[in-house]
Coordinates of C-alpha atoms in Angstrom, one line a residue:
M11 CA 11.4 -10.7 11.8
Q12 CA 9.0 -9.4 13.9
K13 CA 5.6 -8.7 13.2
I14 CA 6.0 -4.7 11.6
W15 CA 2.6 -4.6 9.9
L16 CA -1.0 -2.6 11.7
S17 CA -4.1 -4.9 11.9
N18 CA -6.0 -2.9 10.2
P19 CA -4.6 0.6 8.1
E20 CA -4.7 3.7 10.3
P21 CA -7.9 6.2 10.0
H22 CA -6.0 8.5 7.5
D23 CA -5.1 6.6 5.4
F24 CA -8.5 6.4 3.3
P25 CA -8.8 10.2 2.9
A26 CA -4.8 9.7 1.0
A27 CA -6.8 6.6 -0.8
T28 CA -10.2 9.1 -1.8
D29 CA -7.2 11.8 -2.8
Y30 CA -5.2 9.4 -5.1
L31 CA -8.0 7.9 -6.6
E32 CA -9.7 11.0 -7.4
L33 CA -7.2 11.9 -10.3
I34 CA -8.2 8.6 -12.4
F35 CA -11.6 8.5 -11.0
P36 CA -14.7 10.1 -11.0
I37 CA -15.3 12.1 -7.3
T38 CA -18.2 10.1 -6.6
K39 CA -16.0 6.5 -7.7
A40 CA -13.1 7.5 -6.3
K41 CA -14.9 7.4 -2.6
Q42 CA -16.7 4.4 -2.9
L43 CA -13.9 2.3 -3.9
T44 CA -12.3 4.2 -0.1
T45 CA -16.0 2.9 1.5
Q46 CA -15.3 -0.7 -0.3
L47 CA -11.5 -0.3 0.9
K48 CA -13.1 0.3 4.6
Q49 CA -15.0 -2.6 4.4
A50 CA -12.7 -5.0 2.6
K51 CA -10.9 -7.9 4.5
T52 CA -7.4 -7.4 4.8
I53 CA -5.7 -10.1 3.2
S54 CA -1.5 -10.9 2.7
K55 CA 0.1 -11.4 -0.9
K56 CA 4.1 -11.0 -2.2
A57 CA 5.8 -7.4 -1.5
K58 CA 7.5 -8.5 -5.0
D59 CA 4.3 -9.8 -6.1
I60 CA 2.1 -6.3 -5.6
L61 CA 4.5 -4.5 -6.9
R62 CA 4.8 -6.6 -10.4
A63 CA 0.7 -6.2 -10.3
A64 CA 0.6 -2.0 -10.3
Q65 CA 3.5 -2.4 -12.7
L66 CA 5.0 0.8 -11.3
P67 CA 9.0 1.2 -10.6
L68 CA 10.5 0.2 -7.6
L69 CA 11.6 3.8 -5.6
P70 CA 14.6 4.5 -5.0
A71 CA 16.1 3.6 -1.3
D72 CA 17.5 7.1 -0.5
N73 CA 13.7 7.9 -1.5
I74 CA 12.5 9.8 1.3
H75 CA 9.8 7.8 2.7
V76 CA 11.2 5.5 1.2
K77 CA 14.0 5.6 3.8
E78 CA 11.5 7.1 6.6
N79 CA 9.6 2.8 6.7
I80 CA 12.1 1.2 6.7
K81 CA 14.0 3.8 10.1
K82 CA 10.6 3.0 11.0
V83 CA 10.7 -0.7 11.0
K84 CA 14.7 -1.0 12.5
K85 CA 13.2 -0.1 15.4
G86 CA 10.8 -1.9 15.8
G87 CA 7.5 -0.1 14.2
K88 CA 4.4 -0.7 12.6
L89 CA 3.4 0.3 9.4
S90 CA 0.0 0.0 8.3
P91 CA -1.4 -1.9 5.2
I92 CA -1.6 -0.9 1.4
L93 CA -5.1 -0.3 -0.1
M94 CA -5.2 -0.8 -3.6
V95 CA -7.9 -1.1 -5.8
R96 CA -7.8 -3.2 -9.4
G97 CA -7.9 -1.4 -12.3
N98 CA -8.0 -2.5 -15.7
E99 CA -5.2 -3.5 -16.9
K100 CA -3.3 -3.3 -13.6
L101 CA -3.1 -3.2 -10.3
I102 CA -4.1 0.5 -8.4
I103 CA -2.1 1.5 -5.4
A104 CA -4.5 4.0 -3.8
D105 CA -2.4 4.2 -0.7
G106 CA 0.9 2.4 0.6
Y107 CA 3.2 3.1 -2.6
H108 CA 6.2 4.3 -0.4
R109 CA 5.2 1.4 2.2
L110 CA 5.5 -1.2 0.1
C111 CA 9.0 -0.3 -2.0
A112 CA 10.2 -0.1 2.0
I113 CA 9.5 -3.8 2.4
Y114 CA 10.3 -4.4 -1.0
Y115 CA 14.4 -3.6 0.5
L116 CA 13.8 -5.9 3.3
S117 CA 12.5 -8.0 1.7
E118 CA 10.6 -9.2 -1.9
D119 CA 8.8 -12.2 -1.0
L120 CA 7.6 -10.4 2.6
E121 CA 3.9 -11.0 3.0
I122 CA 2.2 -7.4 2.9
P123 CA -2.0 -7.1 4.4
C124 CA -3.2 -4.9 2.1
R125 CA -7.1 -4.6 1.3
L126 CA -8.0 -5.2 -2.0
V127 CA -10.9 -4.2 -4.3

């Protein structure tokens, strides 16, 4: 399979992560975590392991965002790495849930670049 990932998250991914994290943490903590995500090294994890650790359901393949990401990859487009935070009981996907689900449909064993704090 062709290279389907960008080397680094896109700039708009970080404000999106902050918006989501503000629903879980106080604003100052959410911003602190986002700063850490910006500075974190990009690593790779398998789609199936991320989904299990996050304890989230696999979104349906016909979800508009999942479908758009699958189409993008099949046309040779590249996706942004996923931004994640270790929670107390489960992994928190701060940005990239739809991208994760799209890749899972292509192959649950695909490695996904991500940043984890």
